[in-house]
GROMACS .gro file of C-alpha atoms in nm:
model
  478
    1UNK     CA    1   0.321   1.512   3.946
    2UNK     CA    2  -0.020   1.520   4.108
    3UNK     CA    3  -0.315   1.528   3.863
    4UNK     CA    4  -0.471   1.866   3.811
    5UNK     CA    5  -0.754   2.001   3.600
    6UNK     CA    6  -0.677   2.071   3.235
    7UNK     CA    7  -0.798   2.400   3.088
    8UNK     CA    8  -0.697   2.757   3.032
    9UNK     CA    9  -0.491   2.758   3.354
   10UNK     CA   10  -0.286   2.453   3.264
   11UNK     CA   11   0.073   2.483   3.382
   12UNK     CA   12   0.271   2.325   3.099
   13UNK     CA   13   0.565   2.261   3.324
   14UNK     CA   14   0.364   2.007   3.517
   15UNK     CA   15   0.383   1.792   3.205
   16UNK     CA   16   0.760   1.828   3.196
   17UNK     CA   17   0.846   1.657   3.520
   18UNK     CA   18   0.743   1.940   3.753
   19UNK     CA   19   1.053   2.149   3.674
   20UNK     CA   20   1.079   2.482   3.856
   21UNK     CA   21   0.952   2.778   3.659
   22UNK     CA   22   1.208   2.929   3.418
   23UNK     CA   23   1.455   2.646   3.476
   24UNK     CA   24   1.450   2.505   3.124
   25UNK     CA   25   1.278   2.571   2.794
   26UNK     CA   26   1.113   2.301   2.587
   27UNK     CA   27   1.269   2.201   2.256
   28UNK     CA   28   0.977   2.004   2.119
   29UNK     CA   29   0.606   1.986   2.208
   30UNK     CA   30   0.351   1.738   2.074
   31UNK     CA   31  -0.008   1.763   2.196
   32UNK     CA   32  -0.270   1.511   2.075
   33UNK     CA   33  -0.636   1.538   2.170
   34UNK     CA   34  -0.979   1.427   2.052
   35UNK     CA   35  -1.156   1.761   2.018
   36UNK     CA   36  -1.303   1.801   2.363
   37UNK     CA   37  -1.339   2.152   2.503
   38UNK     CA   38  -1.038   2.102   2.730
   39UNK     CA   39  -0.830   1.988   2.434
   40UNK     CA   40  -0.924   2.306   2.249
   41UNK     CA   41  -0.815   2.512   2.548
   42UNK     CA   42  -0.478   2.340   2.540
   43UNK     CA   43  -0.442   2.378   2.161
   44UNK     CA   44  -0.511   2.747   2.202
   45UNK     CA   45  -0.253   2.791   2.479
   46UNK     CA   46   0.009   2.618   2.265
   47UNK     CA   47  -0.055   2.814   1.947
   48UNK     CA   48  -0.185   3.161   2.039
   49UNK     CA   49   0.084   3.430   1.999
   50UNK     CA   50  -0.031   3.603   2.318
   51UNK     CA   51  -0.040   3.283   2.524
   52UNK     CA   52   0.119   3.327   2.870
   53UNK     CA   53   0.309   3.004   2.808
   54UNK     CA   54   0.496   3.115   2.496
   55UNK     CA   55   0.814   3.174   2.694
   56UNK     CA   56   0.825   2.803   2.774
   57UNK     CA   57   0.760   2.687   2.415
   58UNK     CA   58   1.013   2.618   2.137
   59UNK     CA   59   0.824   2.818   1.874
   60UNK     CA   60   0.570   2.731   1.603
   61UNK     CA   61   0.813   2.517   1.399
   62UNK     CA   62   0.858   2.268   1.684
   63UNK     CA   63   0.514   2.284   1.847
   64UNK     CA   64   0.269   2.029   1.708
   65UNK     CA   65  -0.100   2.025   1.799
   66UNK     CA   66  -0.291   1.727   1.664
   67UNK     CA   67  -0.660   1.639   1.669
   68UNK     CA   68  -0.782   1.280   1.644
   69UNK     CA   69  -1.060   1.209   1.397
   70UNK     CA   70  -1.224   1.400   1.115
   71UNK     CA   71  -1.086   1.753   1.070
   72UNK     CA   72  -1.370   1.949   1.224
   73UNK     CA   73  -1.308   2.315   1.304
   74UNK     CA   74  -1.027   2.320   1.558
   75UNK     CA   75  -0.727   2.519   1.671
   76UNK     CA   76  -0.501   2.217   1.610
   77UNK     CA   77  -0.253   2.242   1.323
   78UNK     CA   78  -0.267   1.872   1.224
   79UNK     CA   79  -0.493   1.572   1.254
   80UNK     CA   80  -0.468   1.192   1.249
   81UNK     CA   81  -0.748   0.951   1.164
   82UNK     CA   82  -0.750   0.729   1.470
   83UNK     CA   83  -0.572   0.552   1.751
   84UNK     CA   84  -0.355   0.342   1.520
   85UNK     CA   85  -0.200   0.656   1.371
   86UNK     CA   86  -0.153   0.805   1.718
   87UNK     CA   87   0.040   0.490   1.806
   88UNK     CA   88   0.251   0.512   1.488
   89UNK     CA   89   0.338   0.877   1.555
   90UNK     CA   90   0.447   0.806   1.911
   91UNK     CA   91   0.656   0.510   1.794
   92UNK     CA   92   0.845   0.740   1.556
   93UNK     CA   93   0.925   0.981   1.838
   94UNK     CA   94   1.022   0.701   2.075
   95UNK     CA   95   1.259   0.553   1.818
   96UNK     CA   96   1.433   0.886   1.764
   97UNK     CA   97   1.461   0.949   2.136
   98UNK     CA   98   1.615   0.609   2.203
   99UNK     CA   99   1.855   0.634   1.911
  100UNK     CA  100   1.991   0.974   2.013
  101UNK     CA  101   1.920   1.071   2.375
  102UNK     CA  102   1.883   1.440   2.450
  103UNK     CA  103   2.191   1.562   2.641
  104UNK     CA  104   2.123   1.697   2.989
  105UNK     CA  105   2.179   2.061   3.068
  106UNK     CA  106   2.454   2.137   3.321
  107UNK     CA  107   2.315   2.190   3.669
  108UNK     CA  108   2.442   2.547   3.667
  109UNK     CA  109   2.254   2.627   3.348
  110UNK     CA  110   2.003   2.903   3.423
  111UNK     CA  111   1.976   3.105   3.104
  112UNK     CA  112   1.638   3.287   3.077
  113UNK     CA  113   1.388   3.111   2.853
  114UNK     CA  114   1.342   3.233   2.500
  115UNK     CA  115   1.701   3.339   2.444
  116UNK     CA  116   1.936   3.173   2.191
  117UNK     CA  117   2.171   3.066   2.468
  118UNK     CA  118   1.901   2.846   2.615
  119UNK     CA  119   1.966   2.574   2.360
  120UNK     CA  120   2.295   2.411   2.282
  121UNK     CA  121   2.356   2.350   1.912
  122UNK     CA  122   2.337   1.972   1.947
  123UNK     CA  123   2.003   1.987   2.126
  124UNK     CA  124   1.861   2.225   1.870
  125UNK     CA  125   1.965   1.994   1.588
  126UNK     CA  126   1.800   1.700   1.758
  127UNK     CA  127   1.479   1.894   1.811
  128UNK     CA  128   1.473   1.980   1.443
  129UNK     CA  129   1.528   1.615   1.352
  130UNK     CA  130   1.243   1.503   1.577
  131UNK     CA  131   1.021   1.773   1.433
  132UNK     CA  132   1.104   1.669   1.079
  133UNK     CA  133   1.022   1.305   1.150
  134UNK     CA  134   0.699   1.404   1.320
  135UNK     CA  135   0.599   1.612   1.020
  136UNK     CA  136   0.679   1.320   0.791
  137UNK     CA  137   0.463   1.089   1.000
  138UNK     CA  138   0.175   1.337   1.013
  139UNK     CA  139   0.194   1.401   0.638
  140UNK     CA  140   0.198   1.032   0.548
  141UNK     CA  141  -0.092   0.853   0.386
  142UNK     CA  142  -0.338   0.735   0.653
  143UNK     CA  143  -0.350   0.370   0.747
  144UNK     CA  144  -0.624   0.168   0.580
  145UNK     CA  145  -0.725   0.050   0.928
  146UNK     CA  146  -0.874   0.395   0.985
  147UNK     CA  147  -1.140   0.296   0.731
  148UNK     CA  148  -1.264   0.031   0.971
  149UNK     CA  149  -1.322   0.262   1.267
  150UNK     CA  150  -1.692   0.338   1.311
  151UNK     CA  151  -1.819   0.682   1.391
  152UNK     CA  152  -1.870   0.760   1.758
  153UNK     CA  153  -2.119   0.975   1.950
  154UNK     CA  154  -2.306   1.063   1.633
  155UNK     CA  155  -1.998   1.214   1.473
  156UNK     CA  156  -1.930   1.175   1.102
  157UNK     CA  157  -1.733   0.869   0.997
  158UNK     CA  158  -1.388   0.945   0.869
  159UNK     CA  159  -1.317   0.875   0.503
  160UNK     CA  160  -1.019   1.000   0.312
  161UNK     CA  161  -0.992   1.206  -0.003
  162UNK     CA  162  -0.632   1.193  -0.122
  163UNK     CA  163  -0.455   1.228   0.210
  164UNK     CA  164  -0.711   1.441   0.395
  165UNK     CA  165  -1.018   1.337   0.588
  166UNK     CA  166  -1.358   1.358   0.425
  167UNK     CA  167  -1.670   1.354   0.641
  168UNK     CA  168  -1.909   1.088   0.511
  169UNK     CA  169  -2.211   1.186   0.713
  170UNK     CA  170  -2.461   0.923   0.809
  171UNK     CA  171  -2.252   0.619   0.717
  172UNK     CA  172  -2.079   0.379   0.948
  173UNK     CA  173  -1.798   0.340   0.690
  174UNK     CA  174  -1.732   0.508   0.356
  175UNK     CA  175  -1.835   0.187   0.178
  176UNK     CA  176  -2.145   0.124   0.392
  177UNK     CA  177  -2.437   0.027   0.170
  178UNK     CA  178  -2.209  -0.036  -0.130
  179UNK     CA  179  -2.136  -0.363  -0.309
  180UNK     CA  180  -1.764  -0.410  -0.249
  181UNK     CA  181  -1.528  -0.590  -0.486
  182UNK     CA  182  -1.162  -0.660  -0.402
  183UNK     CA  183  -0.870  -0.642  -0.644
  184UNK     CA  184  -0.545  -0.780  -0.500
  185UNK     CA  185  -0.190  -0.782  -0.627
  186UNK     CA  186  -0.002  -1.100  -0.536
  187UNK     CA  187   0.374  -1.052  -0.481
  188UNK     CA  188   0.444  -0.811  -0.196
  189UNK     CA  189   0.074  -0.786  -0.113
  190UNK     CA  190  -0.053  -1.132  -0.028
  191UNK     CA  191   0.299  -1.269   0.015
  192UNK     CA  192   0.628  -1.105   0.116
  193UNK     CA  193   0.876  -1.014  -0.157
  194UNK     CA  194   1.126  -1.298  -0.196
  195UNK     CA  195   1.460  -1.325  -0.372
  196UNK     CA  196   1.341  -1.596  -0.612
  197UNK     CA  197   0.990  -1.557  -0.762
  198UNK     CA  198   0.911  -1.927  -0.742
  199UNK     CA  199   0.945  -1.908  -0.362
  200UNK     CA  200   0.653  -1.665  -0.319
  201UNK     CA  201   0.422  -1.931  -0.172
  202UNK     CA  202   0.090  -1.820  -0.026
  203UNK     CA  203   0.050  -1.906   0.342
  204UNK     CA  204  -0.242  -2.127   0.445
  205UNK     CA  205  -0.379  -1.853   0.671
  206UNK     CA  206  -0.380  -1.595   0.390
  207UNK     CA  207  -0.543  -1.845   0.154
  208UNK     CA  208  -0.824  -1.897   0.403
  209UNK     CA  209  -0.873  -1.521   0.436
  210UNK     CA  210  -0.897  -1.483   0.057
  211UNK     CA  211  -1.124  -1.789   0.032
  212UNK     CA  212  -1.362  -1.642   0.292
  213UNK     CA  213  -1.348  -1.303   0.120
  214UNK     CA  214  -1.437  -1.449  -0.222
  215UNK     CA  215  -1.742  -1.623  -0.074
  216UNK     CA  216  -1.883  -1.285   0.025
  217UNK     CA  217  -1.749  -1.037  -0.233
  218UNK     CA  218  -1.621  -1.063  -0.593
  219UNK     CA  219  -1.244  -1.097  -0.554
  220UNK     CA  220  -0.976  -1.074  -0.820
  221UNK     CA  221  -0.601  -1.137  -0.829
  222UNK     CA  222  -0.432  -0.876  -1.051
  223UNK     CA  223  -0.073  -0.984  -1.105
  224UNK     CA  224   0.220  -0.957  -1.339
  225UNK     CA  225   0.235  -1.336  -1.330
  226UNK     CA  226   0.058  -1.549  -1.592
  227UNK     CA  227  -0.286  -1.669  -1.488
  228UNK     CA  228  -0.163  -2.027  -1.463
  229UNK     CA  229   0.120  -1.928  -1.230
  230UNK     CA  230  -0.097  -1.703  -1.012
  231UNK     CA  231  -0.363  -1.972  -0.984
  232UNK     CA  232  -0.096  -2.229  -0.905
  233UNK     CA  233   0.013  -2.022  -0.606
  234UNK     CA  234  -0.332  -1.918  -0.481
  235UNK     CA  235  -0.509  -2.249  -0.554
  236UNK     CA  236  -0.857  -2.097  -0.541
  237UNK     CA  237  -1.102  -2.146  -0.829
  238UNK     CA  238  -1.359  -1.898  -0.704
  239UNK     CA  239  -1.149  -1.592  -0.791
  240UNK     CA  240  -1.116  -1.374  -1.097
  241UNK     CA  241  -0.760  -1.369  -1.231
  242UNK     CA  242  -0.599  -1.088  -1.431
  243UNK     CA  243  -0.254  -1.209  -1.531
  244UNK     CA  244   0.032  -1.044  -1.720
  245UNK     CA  245  -0.055  -0.704  -1.570
  246UNK     CA  246  -0.414  -0.749  -1.684
  247UNK     CA  247  -0.347  -0.852  -2.043
  248UNK     CA  248  -0.510  -1.190  -1.980
  249UNK     CA  249  -0.832  -1.207  -1.774
  250UNK     CA  250  -1.050  -1.502  -1.676
  251UNK     CA  251  -1.339  -1.543  -1.436
  252UNK     CA  252  -1.420  -1.838  -1.209
  253UNK     CA  253  -1.632  -2.137  -1.298
  254UNK     CA  254  -1.976  -2.039  -1.433
  255UNK     CA  255  -1.852  -1.691  -1.518
  256UNK     CA  256  -1.854  -1.565  -1.876
  257UNK     CA  257  -1.578  -1.313  -1.804
  258UNK     CA  258  -1.277  -1.374  -2.026
  259UNK     CA  259  -1.056  -1.125  -2.206
  260UNK     CA  260  -0.719  -1.147  -2.380
  261UNK     CA  261  -0.566  -0.818  -2.488
  262UNK     CA  262  -0.277  -0.958  -2.692
  263UNK     CA  263  -0.209  -1.288  -2.868
  264UNK     CA  264   0.091  -1.495  -2.957
  265UNK     CA  265   0.201  -1.256  -3.231
  266UNK     CA  266   0.428  -1.100  -2.964
  267UNK     CA  267   0.586  -1.429  -2.864
  268UNK     CA  268   0.867  -1.423  -3.124
  269UNK     CA  269   0.980  -1.078  -3.005
  270UNK     CA  270   0.969  -1.182  -2.638
  271UNK     CA  271   1.153  -1.506  -2.707
  272UNK     CA  272   1.416  -1.318  -2.907
  273UNK     CA  273   1.462  -1.065  -2.626
  274UNK     CA  274   1.499  -1.346  -2.376
  275UNK     CA  275   1.758  -1.524  -2.591
  276UNK     CA  276   1.962  -1.205  -2.638
  277UNK     CA  277   1.956  -1.126  -2.267
  278UNK     CA  278   2.074  -1.475  -2.180
  279UNK     CA  279   2.364  -1.441  -2.420
  280UNK     CA  280   2.464  -1.088  -2.313
  281UNK     CA  281   2.425  -1.142  -1.941
  282UNK     CA  282   2.530  -1.503  -1.897
  283UNK     CA  283   2.808  -1.401  -1.655
  284UNK     CA  284   2.586  -1.187  -1.430
  285UNK     CA  285   2.533  -1.381  -1.109
  286UNK     CA  286   2.188  -1.373  -0.953
  287UNK     CA  287   1.996  -1.258  -1.260
  288UNK     CA  288   1.668  -1.439  -1.327
  289UNK     CA  289   1.453  -1.424  -1.641
  290UNK     CA  290   1.085  -1.510  -1.597
  291UNK     CA  291   0.883  -1.590  -1.908
  292UNK     CA  292   0.525  -1.483  -1.843
  293UNK     CA  293   0.396  -1.570  -2.193
  294UNK     CA  294   0.284  -1.214  -2.274
  295UNK     CA  295   0.570  -1.043  -2.091
  296UNK     CA  296   0.927  -1.106  -1.979
  297UNK     CA  297   1.044  -1.021  -1.626
  298UNK     CA  298   1.412  -0.947  -1.574
  299UNK     CA  299   1.468  -0.990  -1.199
  300UNK     CA  300   1.790  -0.840  -1.058
  301UNK     CA  301   1.713  -0.849  -0.685
  302UNK     CA  302   1.978  -1.116  -0.630
  303UNK     CA  303   2.238  -0.932  -0.841
  304UNK     CA  304   2.477  -0.797  -0.577
  305UNK     CA  305   2.703  -0.576  -0.790
  306UNK     CA  306   2.583  -0.226  -0.878
  307UNK     CA  307   2.797  -0.247  -1.191
  308UNK     CA  308   2.618  -0.566  -1.294
  309UNK     CA  309   2.278  -0.410  -1.226
  310UNK     CA  310   2.374  -0.119  -1.449
  311UNK     CA  311   2.487  -0.368  -1.714
  312UNK     CA  312   2.147  -0.540  -1.698
  313UNK     CA  313   1.961  -0.211  -1.746
  314UNK     CA  314   2.181  -0.117  -2.041
  315UNK     CA  315   2.129  -0.455  -2.206
  316UNK     CA  316   1.751  -0.430  -2.171
  317UNK     CA  317   1.745  -0.080  -2.318
  318UNK     CA  318   1.974  -0.181  -2.606
  319UNK     CA  319   1.755  -0.476  -2.702
  320UNK     CA  320   1.434  -0.273  -2.682
  321UNK     CA  321   1.585  -0.007  -2.908
  322UNK     CA  322   1.557  -0.259  -3.192
  323UNK     CA  323   1.216  -0.389  -3.088
  324UNK     CA  324   0.953  -0.113  -3.115
  325UNK     CA  325   0.680  -0.370  -3.058
  326UNK     CA  326   0.794  -0.405  -2.694
  327UNK     CA  327   0.825  -0.155  -2.410
  328UNK     CA  328   0.985  -0.155  -2.066
  329UNK     CA  329   0.831  -0.080  -1.728
  330UNK     CA  330   1.016  -0.096  -1.398
  331UNK     CA  331   0.901  -0.258  -1.076
  332UNK     CA  332   1.066  -0.355  -0.750
  333UNK     CA  333   1.407  -0.489  -0.861
  334UNK     CA  334   1.263  -0.598  -1.195
  335UNK     CA  335   1.250  -0.473  -1.554
  336UNK     CA  336   0.933  -0.581  -1.734
  337UNK     CA  337   0.929  -0.621  -2.112
  338UNK     CA  338   0.572  -0.601  -2.243
  339UNK     CA  339   0.391  -0.561  -2.575
  340UNK     CA  340   0.359  -0.199  -2.682
  341UNK     CA  341  -0.016  -0.178  -2.621
  342UNK     CA  342  -0.223   0.071  -2.426
  343UNK     CA  343  -0.304  -0.164  -2.141
  344UNK     CA  344  -0.208  -0.193  -1.775
  345UNK     CA  345  -0.351  -0.296  -1.438
  346UNK     CA  346  -0.566   0.017  -1.431
  347UNK     CA  347  -0.727  -0.063  -1.764
  348UNK     CA  348  -0.777  -0.422  -1.648
  349UNK     CA  349  -0.957  -0.312  -1.330
  350UNK     CA  350  -1.171  -0.075  -1.533
  351UNK     CA  351  -1.265  -0.355  -1.774
  352UNK     CA  352  -1.334  -0.599  -1.491
  353UNK     CA  353  -1.555  -0.351  -1.309
  354UNK     CA  354  -1.774  -0.296  -1.614
  355UNK     CA  355  -1.812  -0.668  -1.670
  356UNK     CA  356  -1.874  -0.743  -1.302
  357UNK     CA  357  -2.157  -0.490  -1.308
  358UNK     CA  358  -2.310  -0.678  -1.599
  359UNK     CA  359  -2.247  -1.021  -1.447
  360UNK     CA  360  -2.404  -0.927  -1.115
  361UNK     CA  361  -2.673  -0.699  -1.253
  362UNK     CA  362  -2.577  -0.389  -1.057
  363UNK     CA  363  -2.426  -0.049  -1.128
  364UNK     CA  364  -2.305  -0.002  -0.772
  365UNK     CA  365  -1.976  -0.188  -0.724
  366UNK     CA  366  -1.722  -0.027  -0.494
  367UNK     CA  367  -1.364  -0.139  -0.577
  368UNK     CA  368  -1.090  -0.173  -0.316
  369UNK     CA  369  -0.750  -0.226  -0.479
  370UNK     CA  370  -0.443  -0.329  -0.278
  371UNK     CA  371  -0.093  -0.345  -0.426
  372UNK     CA  372   0.268  -0.267  -0.347
  373UNK     CA  373   0.453  -0.200  -0.672
  374UNK     CA  374   0.489   0.075  -0.930
  375UNK     CA  375   0.275  -0.128  -1.170
  376UNK     CA  376  -0.014  -0.095  -0.923
  377UNK     CA  377  -0.001   0.284  -0.952
  378UNK     CA  378  -0.198   0.256  -1.278
  379UNK     CA  379  -0.483   0.092  -1.087
  380UNK     CA  380  -0.466   0.348  -0.805
  381UNK     CA  381  -0.472   0.624  -1.065
  382UNK     CA  382  -0.777   0.475  -1.235
  383UNK     CA  383  -0.973   0.483  -0.908
  384UNK     CA  384  -0.866   0.843  -0.838
  385UNK     CA  385  -0.953   0.965  -1.184
  386UNK     CA  386  -1.301   0.821  -1.149
  387UNK     CA  387  -1.376   1.026  -0.841
  388UNK     CA  388  -1.288   1.054  -0.476
  389UNK     CA  389  -1.392   0.802  -0.216
  390UNK     CA  390  -1.734   0.731  -0.368
  391UNK     CA  391  -1.571   0.548  -0.661
  392UNK     CA  392  -1.313   0.326  -0.492
  393UNK     CA  393  -1.013   0.304  -0.265
  394UNK     CA  394  -0.649   0.238  -0.348
  395UNK     CA  395  -0.423   0.099  -0.076
  396UNK     CA  396  -0.046   0.078  -0.115
  397UNK     CA  397   0.155  -0.177   0.084
  398UNK     CA  398   0.484  -0.031   0.208
  399UNK     CA  399   0.701  -0.094   0.513
  400UNK     CA  400   0.796   0.274   0.521
  401UNK     CA  401   0.553   0.564   0.542
  402UNK     CA  402   0.437   0.694   0.205
  403UNK     CA  403   0.396   1.071   0.190
  404UNK     CA  404   0.074   1.223   0.063
  405UNK     CA  405   0.137   1.269  -0.308
  406UNK     CA  406   0.404   1.000  -0.310
  407UNK     CA  407   0.156   0.747  -0.451
  408UNK     CA  408  -0.172   0.749  -0.638
  409UNK     CA  409  -0.313   0.543  -0.350
  410UNK     CA  410  -0.517   0.707  -0.075
  411UNK     CA  411  -0.430   0.471   0.212
  412UNK     CA  412  -0.147   0.242   0.311
  413UNK     CA  413  -0.078  -0.084   0.491
  414UNK     CA  414   0.268  -0.186   0.605
  415UNK     CA  415   0.295  -0.556   0.519
  416UNK     CA  416   0.113  -0.864   0.387
  417UNK     CA  417   0.035  -0.942   0.750
  418UNK     CA  418  -0.160  -0.617   0.779
  419UNK     CA  419  -0.326  -0.691   0.444
  420UNK     CA  420  -0.450  -1.020   0.590
  421UNK     CA  421  -0.582  -0.845   0.901
  422UNK     CA  422  -0.753  -0.578   0.691
  423UNK     CA  423  -0.920  -0.828   0.457
  424UNK     CA  424  -1.015  -1.055   0.746
  425UNK     CA  425  -1.221  -0.775   0.901
  426UNK     CA  426  -1.459  -0.786   0.603
  427UNK     CA  427  -1.535  -1.155   0.660
  428UNK     CA  428  -1.635  -1.131   1.026
  429UNK     CA  429  -2.001  -1.186   1.123
  430UNK     CA  430  -2.012  -0.832   1.261
  431UNK     CA  431  -1.981  -0.699   0.905
  432UNK     CA  432  -2.274  -0.903   0.773
  433UNK     CA  433  -2.440  -0.584   0.653
  434UNK     CA  434  -2.166  -0.561   0.386
  435UNK     CA  435  -2.197  -0.919   0.255
  436UNK     CA  436  -2.364  -0.941  -0.083
  437UNK     CA  437  -2.232  -1.222  -0.305
  438UNK     CA  438  -2.257  -1.581  -0.198
  439UNK     CA  439  -2.442  -1.748  -0.483
  440UNK     CA  440  -2.176  -1.943  -0.667
  441UNK     CA  441  -2.027  -2.276  -0.576
  442UNK     CA  442  -1.715  -2.424  -0.726
  443UNK     CA  443  -1.537  -2.755  -0.734
  444UNK     CA  444  -1.189  -2.840  -0.853
  445UNK     CA  445  -1.339  -3.089  -1.100
  446UNK     CA  446  -1.538  -2.810  -1.268
  447UNK     CA  447  -1.255  -2.561  -1.273
  448UNK     CA  448  -1.138  -2.428  -1.607
  449UNK     CA  449  -0.794  -2.418  -1.446
  450UNK     CA  450  -0.780  -2.792  -1.390
  451UNK     CA  451  -0.546  -2.846  -1.684
  452UNK     CA  452  -0.335  -2.537  -1.634
  453UNK     CA  453   0.010  -2.616  -1.503
  454UNK     CA  454   0.206  -2.389  -1.274
  455UNK     CA  455   0.539  -2.276  -1.414
  456UNK     CA  456   0.823  -2.461  -1.247
  457UNK     CA  457   1.177  -2.334  -1.208
  458UNK     CA  458   1.472  -2.524  -1.349
  459UNK     CA  459   1.782  -2.576  -1.133
  460UNK     CA  460   1.963  -2.252  -1.052
  461UNK     CA  461   2.259  -2.310  -1.280
  462UNK     CA  462   2.398  -2.030  -1.496
  463UNK     CA  463   2.109  -1.803  -1.596
  464UNK     CA  464   1.783  -1.979  -1.499
  465UNK     CA  465   1.453  -1.913  -1.669
  466UNK     CA  466   1.105  -1.946  -1.527
  467UNK     CA  467   0.895  -2.047  -1.824
  468UNK     CA  468   0.522  -2.035  -1.874
  469UNK     CA  469   0.583  -2.256  -2.176
  470UNK     CA  470   0.885  -2.399  -2.349
  471UNK     CA  471   0.778  -2.242  -2.675
  472UNK     CA  472   0.510  -2.025  -2.824
  473UNK     CA  473   0.312  -2.337  -2.908
  474UNK     CA  474   0.329  -2.463  -2.550
  475UNK     CA  475   0.230  -2.120  -2.421
  476UNK     CA  476  -0.069  -2.115  -2.648
  477UNK     CA  477  -0.175  -2.456  -2.516
  478UNK     CA  478  -0.140  -2.333  -2.158
   0.00000   0.00000   0.00000
């Protein structure tokens, strides 16, 4: 149709293909605007009970008005943080439309608008499905990329407090003027999840991103893997490493940071548990035991049979029933057997933060934690319990949208690729105002990791074991 002015006299039907008045009703309406006066006029016409256009509309349950940016006073019912989330919302609607096209009305259909007969049952069901998916998208955690969008036209920059926008007046970004430190999970965050743990090799491009990041900000790998294994994958000496879910922590060369929560007194129990599992589950195809020195990972991702997966879970629970010194936590297709101590990734981040403040002589370190698994929820929770956005940001990595309240994180990214893009932004010359740590230099010859060996996998015969040491003595040496 020909363009026309948008305002209080907007004819909604012009947006619906120029249909004759009273020919059809609308089953679903989505209106997205950026808080201009004309957008407010349109929001009002779509939501006001006395609007002259109500007879064309599907009703409040299927009419969505959305503002873009910080939630300033508006007549819109929802808001998104920026253009990336607008794009994601439209992709959801496009996917639904293509998967289940709306059936056309018969040409003779001329039922007055607003009556029940105006909508066939199938079309009504589809409208409800679209509405439900739109609500899910709008109620999802915001993308972490919205953090990187600067304020425009003097407006407040958009930060996020637990799923809602928080105006952070006067700052270009919520972390502007802060000393940022990064805490990064490894599997599923820096690398995609793989069927066999030993195949989770870091790409050269991601390694360069992390290398550049560590030259400008304190950067830590917080992993369920042993330090030696994590370092063997990452191959960067300038990082802080928190292995075994934070039970073993070491800083880079010239750093005094080192902390070990447990010692080898737990090795006999872990070795016994591993031996029993091998004996009980020797016939389960695809099962993999990974010895992490201070923990034991029971990977069942490659176990195809649901019955066998149930058998694995039962075996783990039965063994732990006789071992009160160990406890179980669950991750993505893995049971983790750990020492029964009050320690997790959250406690590790808390400890690292306090020691980084001392090492760098500052009380103002702003942590950004990125992870994808249930074990990372402890770290997200630690940041939330310490305050809102002024104390840190937790970002969950998930291919599917995570609903607000579905994670302790406050933002989300969809893949390791997006993690790389997000981290890369902080290393660009345009963000030089954020750089603050570039005083340490490292060489492989100086590295305290020079003699640490990466765990290697034996041939996949029977029930393989990834070992951080053939025995407790070897593990202690590592």
